[in-house]
Amino acid sequence: MADSISLNLSKLFAAAAGANGLAEDDLGAEAAAAAFEAFELRRTTGEVGFADLGEREDLAAGCRETAALVRAEASDFLHLGIGGSALGPRAILRALSHPQRNLLPPAQRDGPRIFFVENVDPESLAAIRDVIDPSKTWINVVSKSGGTVETIGQWLVVRQWIEEAVGREKARERTILTTDPEKGLLRRMAREEGMRTLEVPPNVGGRFSALTPVGLLSAAVAGIDPSEILKGARSMTARCASGRVGDNPALHLAASLHALDVRKGRRTHVLMAYADALADTAEWYCQLWAESLGKRYESEGEQVFSGPTPVKAVGAVDQHSQLQLYLEGPQDKVIVFLGVRRLREELEVPSGDGLPPEIAYLGGHGIGEILDVERRATEEALLRNGRPSATILLEELTPRAIGALYQFWELTTAYAGELYGVNAYDQPAVELGKRIAQRVLSRSGGQGT
Ligand code: PA5
């Protein structure tokens, strides 16, 4: 694959994985080509817009401009959102910034501290108030629909803190609303109150919005160039321009995972990241895969419940937690490894004299080298147990590679949606939950249930 990302699917196939692996025929070249065409139709008619975000340099420019205002004034920046409005942004920032960014002294940090406010848990929210300086805080309220109860609730609380510190007008100036350009409550309030806004394109849904201002603004606030992220996305879309599995890596992975589910009963799809920086990316993948593919539909009068179960794992940590199950538990899983060839740091284990012989062999090895060996050893152990796996390797953790990786998984999800025959872009069950919660809250009128 281009973009300094390589994809190795060989261990999914029978030649390596034995009877539990796929035969080439299992991929269904025709079905894959049809899935590609069906997605292309959605893309070229403008129904679905995420695959063309790499072309939207205007979105990157808007983020850079807004980020410059934030960086000039703020000591703290709060990103308020949930689901697709939080997972991608948090994951991109974690992948591309210093692991202890908020703890660095301002001179080394490059931009304000950044906090993601996701859940409506009062303890977490109150804890944010304990550590920020509301007189120097900017906020980004992110909601595609503009009406998600969790996000709006958080905003009203945070807005009050900031208004108490700097007054209504300054608080308004320091608020960014990232939402649909036309529809929804946030857009209406932005118009009525003349608030600063960034756009989530109408044809890009929540969990596919990481490469819009939803995910690009917090990156830009941290000094990461959003254009570089979009360049990676653009080159990945170009790499995936064919309906032949052999020429389209995302289609290849989608067809393989789909076939492993429906033909081999491998319904649990684990993304195991061998870099702490990619742990949140594995979480983001879980939402993308689950909410896009987990659907109920009718076929010949029968209810069909479809969708693989995604799981997040982090190596080497989860080798000491989940791996036993993956090696000897039910034959219903496929593991996709996500590794990085050159991490941004390497630390050598000192090989001092006098180490006990049992550990002396570690001397001179790198900590990152140990992590890499652990990944390869785990791949090998799975294979010896007849368990198929695939590997995605990034050369380095750069904005381009991350843009490409996110676009890759979004395309993989889109093709998988077509292969499963579901609409990957709606979430009727989630919407139902949202409506019920709203009804209960409006009935109980602030008195609790
Ligand atoms: O993918 C989705 O559409 C959802 O997960 C949404 O991102 C989530 O429900 C939040 O919605 P909104 O961005 O409208 O506040």
PDB file of C-alpha atoms in Angstrom, residues 248-448:
ATOM      1  CA  ASN A 248      -7.849  -2.183  -3.701  1.00  0.00           C
ATOM      2  CA  PRO A 249      -6.497  -2.876  -0.197  1.00  0.00           C
ATOM      3  CA  ALA A 250      -9.634  -1.695   1.627  1.00  0.00           C
ATOM      4  CA  LEU A 251     -11.845  -3.851  -0.585  1.00  0.00           C
ATOM      5  CA  HIS A 252      -9.494  -6.773  -0.038  1.00  0.00           C
ATOM      6  CA  LEU A 253      -9.691  -6.489   3.749  1.00  0.00           C
ATOM      7  CA  ALA A 254     -13.472  -5.905   3.700  1.00  0.00           C
ATOM      8  CA  ALA A 255     -14.059  -8.951   1.488  1.00  0.00           C
ATOM      9  CA  SER A 256     -11.749 -11.069   3.659  1.00  0.00           C
ATOM     10  CA  LEU A 257     -13.332 -10.094   6.987  1.00  0.00           C
ATOM     11  CA  HIS A 258     -16.809 -10.501   5.538  1.00  0.00           C
ATOM     12  CA  ALA A 259     -15.955 -13.958   4.164  1.00  0.00           C
ATOM     13  CA  LEU A 260     -14.376 -14.996   7.466  1.00  0.00           C
ATOM     14  CA  ASP A 261     -17.631 -14.025   9.193  1.00  0.00           C
ATOM     15  CA  VAL A 262     -20.204 -15.526   6.848  1.00  0.00           C
ATOM     16  CA  ARG A 263     -18.229 -18.567   5.609  1.00  0.00           C
ATOM     17  CA  LYS A 264     -16.019 -19.440   8.555  1.00  0.00           C
ATOM     18  CA  GLY A 265     -18.089 -18.224  11.500  1.00  0.00           C
ATOM     19  CA  ARG A 266     -15.407 -15.754  12.585  1.00  0.00           C
ATOM     20  CA  ARG A 267     -17.749 -13.087  13.861  1.00  0.00           C
ATOM     21  CA  THR A 268     -15.474 -11.340  16.315  1.00  0.00           C
ATOM     22  CA  HIS A 269     -13.048  -8.946  14.678  1.00  0.00           C
ATOM     23  CA  VAL A 270     -10.267  -7.797  16.987  1.00  0.00           C
ATOM     24  CA  LEU A 271      -8.084  -4.806  16.160  1.00  0.00           C
ATOM     25  CA  MET A 272      -4.925  -5.211  18.221  1.00  0.00           C
ATOM     26  CA  ALA A 273      -2.723  -2.120  18.174  1.00  0.00           C
ATOM     27  CA  TYR A 274       0.957  -2.516  19.012  1.00  0.00           C
ATOM     28  CA  ALA A 275       1.531   1.112  19.966  1.00  0.00           C
ATOM     29  CA  ASP A 276      -0.068   2.966  22.850  1.00  0.00           C
ATOM     30  CA  ALA A 277      -0.513   5.902  20.466  1.00  0.00           C
ATOM     31  CA  LEU A 278      -2.968   3.750  18.460  1.00  0.00           C
ATOM     32  CA  ALA A 279      -5.011   2.457  21.408  1.00  0.00           C
ATOM     33  CA  ASP A 280      -7.737   5.060  20.885  1.00  0.00           C
ATOM     34  CA  THR A 281      -7.670   4.333  17.155  1.00  0.00           C
ATOM     35  CA  ALA A 282      -8.693   0.768  17.983  1.00  0.00           C
ATOM     36  CA  GLU A 283     -11.560   2.194  20.031  1.00  0.00           C
ATOM     37  CA  TRP A 284     -12.571   4.432  17.126  1.00  0.00           C
ATOM     38  CA  TYR A 285     -12.536   1.378  14.829  1.00  0.00           C
ATOM     39  CA  CYS A 286     -14.904  -0.428  17.227  1.00  0.00           C
ATOM     40  CA  GLN A 287     -17.529   2.283  16.871  1.00  0.00           C
ATOM     41  CA  LEU A 288     -17.089   2.502  13.120  1.00  0.00           C
ATOM     42  CA  TRP A 289     -17.416  -1.251  12.629  1.00  0.00           C
ATOM     43  CA  ALA A 290     -20.202  -1.771  15.208  1.00  0.00           C
ATOM     44  CA  GLU A 291     -22.511   1.103  14.406  1.00  0.00           C
ATOM     45  CA  SER A 292     -22.074   0.786  10.658  1.00  0.00           C
ATOM     46  CA  LEU A 293     -22.487  -2.978  10.315  1.00  0.00           C
ATOM     47  CA  GLY A 294     -24.652  -4.068  13.262  1.00  0.00           C
ATOM     48  CA  LYS A 295     -28.087  -3.925  11.679  1.00  0.00           C
ATOM     49  CA  ARG A 296     -31.420  -5.708  11.623  1.00  0.00           C
ATOM     50  CA  TYR A 297     -33.231  -6.142   8.348  1.00  0.00           C
ATOM     51  CA  GLU A 298     -35.929  -8.269   6.745  1.00  0.00           C
ATOM     52  CA  SER A 299     -35.162 -10.955   4.199  1.00  0.00           C
ATOM     53  CA  GLU A 300     -37.932 -13.129   2.752  1.00  0.00           C
ATOM     54  CA  GLY A 301     -40.189 -12.237   5.657  1.00  0.00           C
ATOM     55  CA  GLU A 302     -37.546 -13.160   8.257  1.00  0.00           C
ATOM     56  CA  GLN A 303     -35.726 -10.811  10.600  1.00  0.00           C
ATOM     57  CA  VAL A 304     -31.984 -10.960   9.999  1.00  0.00           C
ATOM     58  CA  PHE A 305     -29.560  -9.709  12.655  1.00  0.00           C
ATOM     59  CA  SER A 306     -26.259  -8.975  11.025  1.00  0.00           C
ATOM     60  CA  GLY A 307     -22.859  -7.626  11.946  1.00  0.00           C
ATOM     61  CA  PRO A 308     -19.510  -8.775  13.299  1.00  0.00           C
ATOM     62  CA  THR A 309     -18.526  -7.820  16.855  1.00  0.00           C
ATOM     63  CA  PRO A 310     -15.488  -5.533  16.996  1.00  0.00           C
ATOM     64  CA  VAL A 311     -13.050  -5.714  19.896  1.00  0.00           C
ATOM     65  CA  LYS A 312     -10.210  -3.397  20.825  1.00  0.00           C
ATOM     66  CA  ALA A 313      -6.917  -4.758  22.114  1.00  0.00           C
ATOM     67  CA  VAL A 314      -3.508  -3.256  22.788  1.00  0.00           C
ATOM     68  CA  GLY A 315      -0.320  -5.252  22.543  1.00  0.00           C
ATOM     69  CA  ALA A 316       1.683  -6.212  24.441  1.00  0.00           C
ATOM     70  CA  VAL A 317      -0.633  -5.383  27.374  1.00  0.00           C
ATOM     71  CA  ASP A 318      -3.523  -7.561  26.208  1.00  0.00           C
ATOM     72  CA  GLN A 319      -1.237 -10.515  25.564  1.00  0.00           C
ATOM     73  CA  HIS A 320      -1.467 -10.740  29.337  1.00  0.00           C
ATOM     74  CA  SER A 321      -5.231 -10.357  29.338  1.00  0.00           C
ATOM     75  CA  GLN A 322      -7.068 -11.461  26.170  1.00  0.00           C
ATOM     76  CA  LEU A 323      -4.554 -13.532  24.229  1.00  0.00           C
ATOM     77  CA  GLN A 324      -5.176 -16.841  25.991  1.00  0.00           C
ATOM     78  CA  LEU A 325      -8.773 -16.670  24.731  1.00  0.00           C
ATOM     79  CA  TYR A 326      -7.653 -15.798  21.213  1.00  0.00           C
ATOM     80  CA  LEU A 327      -5.214 -18.721  21.121  1.00  0.00           C
ATOM     81  CA  GLU A 328      -7.292 -21.472  22.688  1.00  0.00           C
ATOM     82  CA  GLY A 329     -10.847 -20.177  22.975  1.00  0.00           C
ATOM     83  CA  PRO A 330     -13.661 -20.591  20.440  1.00  0.00           C
ATOM     84  CA  GLN A 331     -12.661 -20.537  16.776  1.00  0.00           C
ATOM     85  CA  ASP A 332     -14.799 -17.458  16.113  1.00  0.00           C
ATOM     86  CA  LYS A 333     -12.288 -14.629  15.943  1.00  0.00           C
ATOM     87  CA  VAL A 334      -9.957 -12.950  13.530  1.00  0.00           C
ATOM     88  CA  ILE A 335      -7.217 -10.633  14.736  1.00  0.00           C
ATOM     89  CA  VAL A 336      -6.039  -7.622  12.749  1.00  0.00           C
ATOM     90  CA  PHE A 337      -2.691  -6.384  14.052  1.00  0.00           C
ATOM     91  CA  LEU A 338      -1.848  -2.712  13.769  1.00  0.00           C
ATOM     92  CA  GLY A 339       1.832  -1.961  14.185  1.00  0.00           C
ATOM     93  CA  VAL A 340       4.351   0.821  13.594  1.00  0.00           C
ATOM     94  CA  ARG A 341       7.774   0.071  12.125  1.00  0.00           C
ATOM     95  CA  ARG A 342       9.573   3.061  13.623  1.00  0.00           C
ATOM     96  CA  LEU A 343       8.129   4.542  16.783  1.00  0.00           C
ATOM     97  CA  ARG A 344       9.128   8.127  17.569  1.00  0.00           C
ATOM     98  CA  GLU A 345      11.271   7.035  20.483  1.00  0.00           C
ATOM     99  CA  GLU A 346      13.515   4.074  21.123  1.00  0.00           C
ATOM    100  CA  LEU A 347      15.055   3.251  24.456  1.00  0.00           C
ATOM    101  CA  GLU A 348      17.820   0.744  24.799  1.00  0.00           C
ATOM    102  CA  VAL A 349      17.837  -1.672  27.700  1.00  0.00           C
ATOM    103  CA  PRO A 350      21.217  -1.203  29.390  1.00  0.00           C
ATOM    104  CA  SER A 351      23.474  -4.219  29.287  1.00  0.00           C
ATOM    105  CA  GLY A 352      25.302  -3.620  32.544  1.00  0.00           C
ATOM    106  CA  ASP A 353      27.655  -6.176  34.032  1.00  0.00           C
ATOM    107  CA  GLY A 354      26.335  -8.245  36.818  1.00  0.00           C
ATOM    108  CA  LEU A 355      22.805  -8.754  35.498  1.00  0.00           C
ATOM    109  CA  PRO A 356      21.442 -12.185  36.409  1.00  0.00           C
ATOM    110  CA  PRO A 357      21.911 -14.532  33.419  1.00  0.00           C
ATOM    111  CA  GLU A 358      18.133 -15.032  33.145  1.00  0.00           C
ATOM    112  CA  ILE A 359      17.661 -11.395  32.059  1.00  0.00           C
ATOM    113  CA  ALA A 360      21.078 -10.520  30.641  1.00  0.00           C
ATOM    114  CA  TYR A 361      19.825 -11.375  27.132  1.00  0.00           C
ATOM    115  CA  LEU A 362      17.633  -8.238  27.192  1.00  0.00           C
ATOM    116  CA  GLY A 363      20.662  -5.941  27.399  1.00  0.00           C
ATOM    117  CA  GLY A 364      21.212  -3.953  24.198  1.00  0.00           C
ATOM    118  CA  HIS A 365      17.704  -4.551  22.857  1.00  0.00           C
ATOM    119  CA  GLY A 366      15.338  -1.635  22.322  1.00  0.00           C
ATOM    120  CA  ILE A 367      12.023  -1.362  24.191  1.00  0.00           C
ATOM    121  CA  GLY A 368      10.356  -0.754  20.803  1.00  0.00           C
ATOM    122  CA  GLU A 369      12.200  -3.740  19.400  1.00  0.00           C
ATOM    123  CA  ILE A 370      10.766  -5.875  22.207  1.00  0.00           C
ATOM    124  CA  LEU A 371       7.258  -4.614  21.354  1.00  0.00           C
ATOM    125  CA  ASP A 372       7.776  -5.492  17.696  1.00  0.00           C
ATOM    126  CA  VAL A 373       9.096  -8.947  18.524  1.00  0.00           C
ATOM    127  CA  GLU A 374       6.070  -9.497  20.779  1.00  0.00           C
ATOM    128  CA  ARG A 375       3.730  -8.658  17.888  1.00  0.00           C
ATOM    129  CA  ARG A 376       5.484 -11.004  15.508  1.00  0.00           C
ATOM    130  CA  ALA A 377       5.594 -13.735  18.124  1.00  0.00           C
ATOM    131  CA  THR A 378       1.856 -13.348  18.725  1.00  0.00           C
ATOM    132  CA  GLU A 379       1.141 -13.572  14.980  1.00  0.00           C
ATOM    133  CA  GLU A 380       3.202 -16.743  14.841  1.00  0.00           C
ATOM    134  CA  ALA A 381       1.518 -18.237  17.930  1.00  0.00           C
ATOM    135  CA  LEU A 382      -1.908 -17.588  16.408  1.00  0.00           C
ATOM    136  CA  LEU A 383      -0.863 -19.202  13.178  1.00  0.00           C
ATOM    137  CA  ARG A 384       0.467 -22.297  14.944  1.00  0.00           C
ATOM    138  CA  ASN A 385      -2.947 -22.597  16.591  1.00  0.00           C
ATOM    139  CA  GLY A 386      -4.695 -22.346  13.210  1.00  0.00           C
ATOM    140  CA  ARG A 387      -6.033 -18.836  13.887  1.00  0.00           C
ATOM    141  CA  PRO A 388      -6.064 -16.432  10.947  1.00  0.00           C
ATOM    142  CA  SER A 389      -4.764 -12.892  11.331  1.00  0.00           C
ATOM    143  CA  ALA A 390      -3.910  -9.883   9.196  1.00  0.00           C
ATOM    144  CA  THR A 391      -1.373  -7.113   9.728  1.00  0.00           C
ATOM    145  CA  ILE A 392      -1.458  -3.426   8.946  1.00  0.00           C
ATOM    146  CA  LEU A 393       1.929  -1.761   9.379  1.00  0.00           C
ATOM    147  CA  LEU A 394       2.556   1.971   9.419  1.00  0.00           C
ATOM    148  CA  GLU A 395       6.115   3.041   8.661  1.00  0.00           C
ATOM    149  CA  GLU A 396       5.848   5.916  11.120  1.00  0.00           C
ATOM    150  CA  LEU A 397       3.197   7.817  13.035  1.00  0.00           C
ATOM    151  CA  THR A 398       2.926  10.871  10.809  1.00  0.00           C
ATOM    152  CA  PRO A 399      -0.159  12.998  10.034  1.00  0.00           C
ATOM    153  CA  ARG A 400      -0.173  11.594   6.499  1.00  0.00           C
ATOM    154  CA  ALA A 401      -0.041   8.000   7.668  1.00  0.00           C
ATOM    155  CA  ILE A 402      -2.862   8.641  10.130  1.00  0.00           C
ATOM    156  CA  GLY A 403      -4.994  10.326   7.443  1.00  0.00           C
ATOM    157  CA  ALA A 404      -4.386   7.332   5.195  1.00  0.00           C
ATOM    158  CA  LEU A 405      -5.129   4.825   7.952  1.00  0.00           C
ATOM    159  CA  TYR A 406      -8.430   6.473   8.881  1.00  0.00           C
ATOM    160  CA  GLN A 407      -9.499   6.699   5.262  1.00  0.00           C
ATOM    161  CA  PHE A 408      -8.504   3.064   4.808  1.00  0.00           C
ATOM    162  CA  TRP A 409     -10.719   1.846   7.673  1.00  0.00           C
ATOM    163  CA  GLU A 410     -13.627   4.039   6.594  1.00  0.00           C
ATOM    164  CA  LEU A 411     -13.448   2.646   3.065  1.00  0.00           C
ATOM    165  CA  THR A 412     -13.118  -0.882   4.444  1.00  0.00           C
ATOM    166  CA  THR A 413     -16.262  -0.279   6.504  1.00  0.00           C
ATOM    167  CA  ALA A 414     -18.144   1.160   3.540  1.00  0.00           C
ATOM    168  CA  TYR A 415     -17.319  -1.862   1.351  1.00  0.00           C
ATOM    169  CA  ALA A 416     -18.179  -4.221   4.208  1.00  0.00           C
ATOM    170  CA  GLY A 417     -21.560  -2.503   4.522  1.00  0.00           C
ATOM    171  CA  GLU A 418     -22.273  -3.228   0.875  1.00  0.00           C
ATOM    172  CA  LEU A 419     -21.133  -6.850   1.262  1.00  0.00           C
ATOM    173  CA  TYR A 420     -23.372  -7.378   4.296  1.00  0.00           C
ATOM    174  CA  GLY A 421     -26.193  -5.661   2.393  1.00  0.00           C
ATOM    175  CA  VAL A 422     -26.824  -3.088   5.115  1.00  0.00           C
ATOM    176  CA  ASN A 423     -26.949   0.675   5.205  1.00  0.00           C
ATOM    177  CA  ALA A 424     -23.636   1.530   6.871  1.00  0.00           C
ATOM    178  CA  TYR A 425     -24.615   5.161   7.353  1.00  0.00           C
ATOM    179  CA  ASP A 426     -27.645   5.059   9.618  1.00  0.00           C
ATOM    180  CA  GLN A 427     -28.038   4.058  13.267  1.00  0.00           C
ATOM    181  CA  PRO A 428     -31.778   3.633  13.872  1.00  0.00           C
ATOM    182  CA  ALA A 429     -31.330   1.819  17.171  1.00  0.00           C
ATOM    183  CA  VAL A 430     -29.093   4.553  18.570  1.00  0.00           C
ATOM    184  CA  GLU A 431     -31.574   7.210  17.451  1.00  0.00           C
ATOM    185  CA  LEU A 432     -34.330   5.345  19.264  1.00  0.00           C
ATOM    186  CA  GLY A 433     -32.340   5.461  22.515  1.00  0.00           C
ATOM    187  CA  LYS A 434     -31.696   9.176  22.008  1.00  0.00           C
ATOM    188  CA  ARG A 435     -35.419   9.860  21.535  1.00  0.00           C
ATOM    189  CA  ILE A 436     -36.441   7.872  24.615  1.00  0.00           C
ATOM    190  CA  ALA A 437     -33.870   9.690  26.790  1.00  0.00           C
ATOM    191  CA  GLN A 438     -35.045  13.058  25.492  1.00  0.00           C
ATOM    192  CA  ARG A 439     -38.678  12.208  26.209  1.00  0.00           C
ATOM    193  CA  VAL A 440     -37.940  11.067  29.753  1.00  0.00           C
ATOM    194  CA  LEU A 441     -35.865  14.173  30.501  1.00  0.00           C
ATOM    195  CA  SER A 442     -38.425  16.603  29.098  1.00  0.00           C
ATOM    196  CA  ARG A 443     -41.237  14.901  31.077  1.00  0.00           C
ATOM    197  CA  SER A 444     -39.398  14.914  34.390  1.00  0.00           C
ATOM    198  CA  GLY A 445     -38.656  18.663  34.054  1.00  0.00           C
ATOM    199  CA  GLY A 446     -35.375  18.763  35.984  1.00  0.00           C
ATOM    200  CA  GLN A 447     -36.693  16.766  38.940  1.00  0.00           C
ATOM    201  CA  GLY A 448     -35.013  13.461  38.003  1.00  0.00           C
TER     202      GLY A 448
END
